[in-house]
Coordinates of C-alpha atoms in Angstrom, one line a residue:
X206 CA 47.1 86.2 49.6
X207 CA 44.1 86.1 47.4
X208 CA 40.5 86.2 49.1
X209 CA 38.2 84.8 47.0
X210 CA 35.1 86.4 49.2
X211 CA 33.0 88.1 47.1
X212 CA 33.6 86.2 43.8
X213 CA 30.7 83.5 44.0
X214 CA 28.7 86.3 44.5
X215 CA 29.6 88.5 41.8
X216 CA 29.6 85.6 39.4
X217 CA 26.2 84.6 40.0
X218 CA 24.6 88.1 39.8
X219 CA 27.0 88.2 36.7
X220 CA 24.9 85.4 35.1
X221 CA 21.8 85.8 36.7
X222 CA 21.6 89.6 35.9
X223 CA 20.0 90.2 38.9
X224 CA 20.9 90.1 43.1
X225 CA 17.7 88.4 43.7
X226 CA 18.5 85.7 40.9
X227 CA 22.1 85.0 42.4
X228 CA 20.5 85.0 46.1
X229 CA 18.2 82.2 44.8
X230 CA 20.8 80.3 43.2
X231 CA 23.2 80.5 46.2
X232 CA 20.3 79.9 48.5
X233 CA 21.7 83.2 50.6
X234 CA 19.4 86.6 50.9
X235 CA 19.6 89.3 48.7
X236 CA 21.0 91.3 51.5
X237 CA 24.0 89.0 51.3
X238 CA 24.8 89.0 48.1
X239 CA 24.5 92.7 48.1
X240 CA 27.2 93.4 50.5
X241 CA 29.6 90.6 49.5
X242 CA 30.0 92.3 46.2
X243 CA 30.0 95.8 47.3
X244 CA 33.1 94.8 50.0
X245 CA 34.5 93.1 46.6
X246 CA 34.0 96.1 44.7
X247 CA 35.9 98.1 47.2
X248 CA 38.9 95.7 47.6
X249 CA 39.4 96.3 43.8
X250 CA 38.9 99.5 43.8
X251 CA 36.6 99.1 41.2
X252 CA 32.7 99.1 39.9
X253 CA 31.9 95.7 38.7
X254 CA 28.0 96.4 37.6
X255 CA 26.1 99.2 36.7
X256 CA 23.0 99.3 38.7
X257 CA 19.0 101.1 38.7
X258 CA 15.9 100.1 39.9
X259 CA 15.4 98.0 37.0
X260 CA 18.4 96.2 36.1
X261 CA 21.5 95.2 37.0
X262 CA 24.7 95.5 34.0
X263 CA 28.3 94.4 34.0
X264 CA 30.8 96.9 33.3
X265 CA 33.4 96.4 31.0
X266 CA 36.1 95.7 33.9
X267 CA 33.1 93.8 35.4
X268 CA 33.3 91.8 32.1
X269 CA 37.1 91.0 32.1
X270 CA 36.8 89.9 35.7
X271 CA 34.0 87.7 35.2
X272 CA 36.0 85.8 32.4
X273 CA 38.9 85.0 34.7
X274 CA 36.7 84.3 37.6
X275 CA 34.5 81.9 35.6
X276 CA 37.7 80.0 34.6
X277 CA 38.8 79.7 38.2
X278 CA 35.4 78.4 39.1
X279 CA 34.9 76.0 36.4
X280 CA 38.7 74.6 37.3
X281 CA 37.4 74.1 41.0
X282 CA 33.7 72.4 40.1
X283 CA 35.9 70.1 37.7
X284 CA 38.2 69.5 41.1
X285 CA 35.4 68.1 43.0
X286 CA 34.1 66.1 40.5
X287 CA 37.1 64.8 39.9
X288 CA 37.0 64.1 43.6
X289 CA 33.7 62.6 43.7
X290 CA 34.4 60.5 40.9
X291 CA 37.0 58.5 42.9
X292 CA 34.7 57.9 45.7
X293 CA 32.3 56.5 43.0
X294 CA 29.0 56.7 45.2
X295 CA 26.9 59.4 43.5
X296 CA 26.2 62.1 46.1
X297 CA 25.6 65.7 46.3
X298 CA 23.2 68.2 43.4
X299 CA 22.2 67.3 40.6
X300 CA 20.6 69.6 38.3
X301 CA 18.3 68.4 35.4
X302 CA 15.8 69.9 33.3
X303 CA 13.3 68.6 30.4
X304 CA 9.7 69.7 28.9
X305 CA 6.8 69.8 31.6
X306 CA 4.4 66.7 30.5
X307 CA 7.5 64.6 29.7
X308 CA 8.9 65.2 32.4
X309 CA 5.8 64.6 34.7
X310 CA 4.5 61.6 33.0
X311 CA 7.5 59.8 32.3
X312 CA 10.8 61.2 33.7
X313 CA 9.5 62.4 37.3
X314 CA 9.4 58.4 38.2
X315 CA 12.4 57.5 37.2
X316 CA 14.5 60.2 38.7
X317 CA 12.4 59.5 42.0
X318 CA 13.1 55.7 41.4
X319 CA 16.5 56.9 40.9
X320 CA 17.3 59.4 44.0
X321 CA 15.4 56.2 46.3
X322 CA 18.9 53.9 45.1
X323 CA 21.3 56.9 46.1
X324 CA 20.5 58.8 49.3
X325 CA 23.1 60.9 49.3
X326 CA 22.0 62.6 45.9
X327 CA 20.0 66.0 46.2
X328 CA 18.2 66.1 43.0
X329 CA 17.0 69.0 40.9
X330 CA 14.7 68.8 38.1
X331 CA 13.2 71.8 36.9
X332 CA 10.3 71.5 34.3
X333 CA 10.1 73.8 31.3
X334 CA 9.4 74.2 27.7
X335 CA 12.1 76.6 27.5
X336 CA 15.2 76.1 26.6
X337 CA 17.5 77.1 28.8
X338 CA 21.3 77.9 29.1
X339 CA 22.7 74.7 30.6
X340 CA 26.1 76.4 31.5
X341 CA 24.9 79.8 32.5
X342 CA 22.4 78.4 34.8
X343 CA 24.2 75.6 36.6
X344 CA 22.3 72.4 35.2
X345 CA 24.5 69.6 34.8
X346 CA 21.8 68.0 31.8
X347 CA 19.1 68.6 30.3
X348 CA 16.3 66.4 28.1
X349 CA 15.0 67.2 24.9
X350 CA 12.8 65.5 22.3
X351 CA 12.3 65.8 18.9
X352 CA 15.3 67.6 16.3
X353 CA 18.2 68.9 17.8
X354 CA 19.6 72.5 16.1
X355 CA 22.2 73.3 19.6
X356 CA 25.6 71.5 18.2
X357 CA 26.9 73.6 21.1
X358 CA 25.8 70.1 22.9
X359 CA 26.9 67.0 23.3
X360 CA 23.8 64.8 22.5
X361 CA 23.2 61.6 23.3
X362 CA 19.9 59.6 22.3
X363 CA 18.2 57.8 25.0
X364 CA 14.7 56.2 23.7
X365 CA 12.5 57.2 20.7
X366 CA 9.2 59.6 20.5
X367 CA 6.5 57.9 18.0
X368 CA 4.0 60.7 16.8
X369 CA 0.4 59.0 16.1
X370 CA -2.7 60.4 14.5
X371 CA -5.9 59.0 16.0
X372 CA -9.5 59.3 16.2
X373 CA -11.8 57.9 18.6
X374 CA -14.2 55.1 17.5
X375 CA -17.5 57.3 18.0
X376 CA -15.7 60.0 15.5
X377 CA -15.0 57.6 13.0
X378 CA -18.4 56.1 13.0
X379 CA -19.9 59.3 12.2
X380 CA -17.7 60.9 10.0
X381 CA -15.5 57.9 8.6
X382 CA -11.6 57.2 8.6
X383 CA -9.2 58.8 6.5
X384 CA -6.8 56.7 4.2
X385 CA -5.0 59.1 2.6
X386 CA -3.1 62.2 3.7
X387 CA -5.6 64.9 1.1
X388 CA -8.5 63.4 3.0
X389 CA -7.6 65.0 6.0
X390 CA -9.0 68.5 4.8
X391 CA -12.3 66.8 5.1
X392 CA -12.2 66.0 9.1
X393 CA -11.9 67.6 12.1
X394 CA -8.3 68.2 13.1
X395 CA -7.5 69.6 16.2
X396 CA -4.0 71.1 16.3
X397 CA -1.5 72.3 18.8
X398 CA 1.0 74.8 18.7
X399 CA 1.9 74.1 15.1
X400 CA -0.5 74.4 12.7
X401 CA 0.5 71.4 10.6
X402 CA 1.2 67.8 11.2
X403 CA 4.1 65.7 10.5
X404 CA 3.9 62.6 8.1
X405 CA 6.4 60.8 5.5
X406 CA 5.1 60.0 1.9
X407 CA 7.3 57.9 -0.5
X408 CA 10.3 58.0 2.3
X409 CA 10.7 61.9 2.2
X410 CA 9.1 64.4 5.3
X411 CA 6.0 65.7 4.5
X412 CA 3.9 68.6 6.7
X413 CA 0.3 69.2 6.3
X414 CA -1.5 72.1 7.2
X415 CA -4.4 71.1 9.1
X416 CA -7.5 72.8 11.1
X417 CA -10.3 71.9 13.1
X418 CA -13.1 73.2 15.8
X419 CA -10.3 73.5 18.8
X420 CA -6.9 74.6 18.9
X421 CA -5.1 74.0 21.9
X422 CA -1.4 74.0 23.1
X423 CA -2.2 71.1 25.8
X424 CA -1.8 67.7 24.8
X425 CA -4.0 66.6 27.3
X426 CA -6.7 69.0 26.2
X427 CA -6.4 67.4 22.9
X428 CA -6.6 63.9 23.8
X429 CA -9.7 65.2 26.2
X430 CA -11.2 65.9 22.9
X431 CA -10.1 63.2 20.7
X432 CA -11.9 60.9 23.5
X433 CA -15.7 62.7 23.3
X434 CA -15.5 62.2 19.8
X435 CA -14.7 65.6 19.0
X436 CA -11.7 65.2 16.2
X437 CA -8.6 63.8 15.2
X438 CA -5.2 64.4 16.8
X439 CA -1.4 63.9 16.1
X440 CA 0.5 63.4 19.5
X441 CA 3.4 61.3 20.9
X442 CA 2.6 57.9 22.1
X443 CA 3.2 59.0 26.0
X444 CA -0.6 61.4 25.5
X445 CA -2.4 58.6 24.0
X446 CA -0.3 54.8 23.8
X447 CA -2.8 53.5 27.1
X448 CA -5.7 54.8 24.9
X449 CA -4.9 53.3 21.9
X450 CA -4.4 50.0 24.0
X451 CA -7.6 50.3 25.6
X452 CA -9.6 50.6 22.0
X453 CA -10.4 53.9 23.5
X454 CA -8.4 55.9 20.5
X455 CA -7.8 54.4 16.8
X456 CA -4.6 55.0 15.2
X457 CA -4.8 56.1 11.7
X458 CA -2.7 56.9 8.7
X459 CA -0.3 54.4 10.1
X460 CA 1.4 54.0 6.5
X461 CA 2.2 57.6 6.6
X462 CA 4.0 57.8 10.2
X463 CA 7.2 60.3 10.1
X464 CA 10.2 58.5 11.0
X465 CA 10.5 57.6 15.3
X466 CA 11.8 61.3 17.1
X467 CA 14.8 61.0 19.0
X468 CA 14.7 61.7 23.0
X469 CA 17.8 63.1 24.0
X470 CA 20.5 64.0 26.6
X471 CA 22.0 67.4 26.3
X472 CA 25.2 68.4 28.6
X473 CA 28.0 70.9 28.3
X474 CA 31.0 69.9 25.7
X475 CA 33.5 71.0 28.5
X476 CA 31.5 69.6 31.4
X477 CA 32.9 66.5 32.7
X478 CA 30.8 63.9 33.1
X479 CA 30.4 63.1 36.5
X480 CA 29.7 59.3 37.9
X481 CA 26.3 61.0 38.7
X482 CA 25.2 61.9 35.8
X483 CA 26.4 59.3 33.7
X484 CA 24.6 56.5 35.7
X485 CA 21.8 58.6 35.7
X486 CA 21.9 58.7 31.8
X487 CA 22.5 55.0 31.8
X488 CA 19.4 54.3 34.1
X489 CA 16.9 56.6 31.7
X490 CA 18.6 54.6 28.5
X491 CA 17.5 51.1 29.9
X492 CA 13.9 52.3 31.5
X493 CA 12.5 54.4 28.6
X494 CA 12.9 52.1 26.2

């Protein structure tokens, strides 16, 4: 009979690259983890890792066991989904991830709206700008915005991401509003993390290298700025749409806007889509709108 003590373990370290990572993930100690794989180790009469102070390695036996043992997991996850799905009430993890201000401004409610309908769902949303390994990690989703380049994916659009440029009124007074996408070398611009800004002249992309007193990789920062008169910014309507409402932000350059961003779901090609998930999907396609 085959005992399958041991293998979470060693599959989790195998990922993480560290005990402490797979403790964290399993929600067991270190100490735990440590001796599972060690008594696994010895059953098999084999070293699975390579370890010092400062990292932790598979071996290359370690590597052809992880391969089979991955299989046998992912065959057993897909069982209880499988299982799950015919109770059709969305219960147990669910594991999400998406950039930090989206995510707090915008998709933080609706998940919290969301977990309220279904008690039974433990939710996990981590917030990052990283992107991070879906599979290795254990997320069953994650969002992104903007241009895709992981075809590893299977991508579905939710909503759409509107980039504007805008001034506030007391900046325009005193230095005037740009019409035309040269005249921008004349103002203020404060950028982000990219050094240019997005536009579309005569229906094909165009990037402009801009510059300006402040430089900041915070949209809030910027719109902070844009609203003491400071300089002109380029950010997605979710920084600056109640501003713009409010008169408190002019949009400019309007004829020039790039083409609407796409705001998409990301999961696993070989991951089944679990009831879960998908009316979680659903429920961000109709709210974000």
């Amino acid at each position: 009979m085959v005992s399958w003590e041991g293998v979470s373990e060693f599959v989790a370290v195998a990922e993480a690259g560290s005990f402490t990572g797979a403790a964290g993930r399993l929600g067991i100690s270190t100490a735990q983890v440590s001796r599972q794989v060690s008594a696994l180790e010895a059953r098999l009469s084999t070293r699975l890792f390579y370890r010092t102070t400062r990292k932790v390695s598979v071996t290359e036996p370690g590597q052809v066991y992880y391969r089979h043992c991955r299989q046998v997991l992912d065959g057993l996850e897909e069982a209880e989904r499988a299982i799950t799905d015919l109770q059709q009430v969305p219960r147990g993890r669910l594991r999400l991830t998406a950039p930090v201000t989206y995510g707090e401004t915008t998709l933080a409610p609706l998940v919290n709206d969301f977990a309220l309908r279904y008690p039974e769902l433990r939710v996990e949303m981590h917030l990052t700008n990283q992107k991070l390994d879906l599979v290795a990690e254990g997320y069953d989703l994650a969002i992104r915005l903007g241009k895709l380049d992981d075809s590893s994916m299977v991508a579905r659009r939710l909503a759409s991401r509107t980039l504007y440029v805008c001034a506030s009124p007391e900046y325009l007074s005193s230095r005037g509003e740009p019409h035309s996408l040269s005249e921008l070398g004349r103002h203020n611009c404060l950028p982000g993390t990219l050094d240019y800004w997005r536009f579309q002249e005569r229906n094909r992309p165009r990037n402009i290298r801009v510059s300006g007193s402040i430089r900041c990789n915070s949209g809030w920062a910027l719109v902070d700025a844009a609203l003491k008169g400071i300089g002109i910014v380029q950010l997605p309507g979710y920084y600056v749409r109640e501003h713009l409402g409010a008169g408190r932000l002019i949009s400019l350059l309007e004829h020039y806007r790039e083409a609407d961003d796409g705001i998409w779901a990301l999961y696993p090609h070989n991951r089944h889509l679990s009831p879960k998930v998908s009316l979680l999907l659903d429920y961000f396609s109709k709210n974000l709108g």
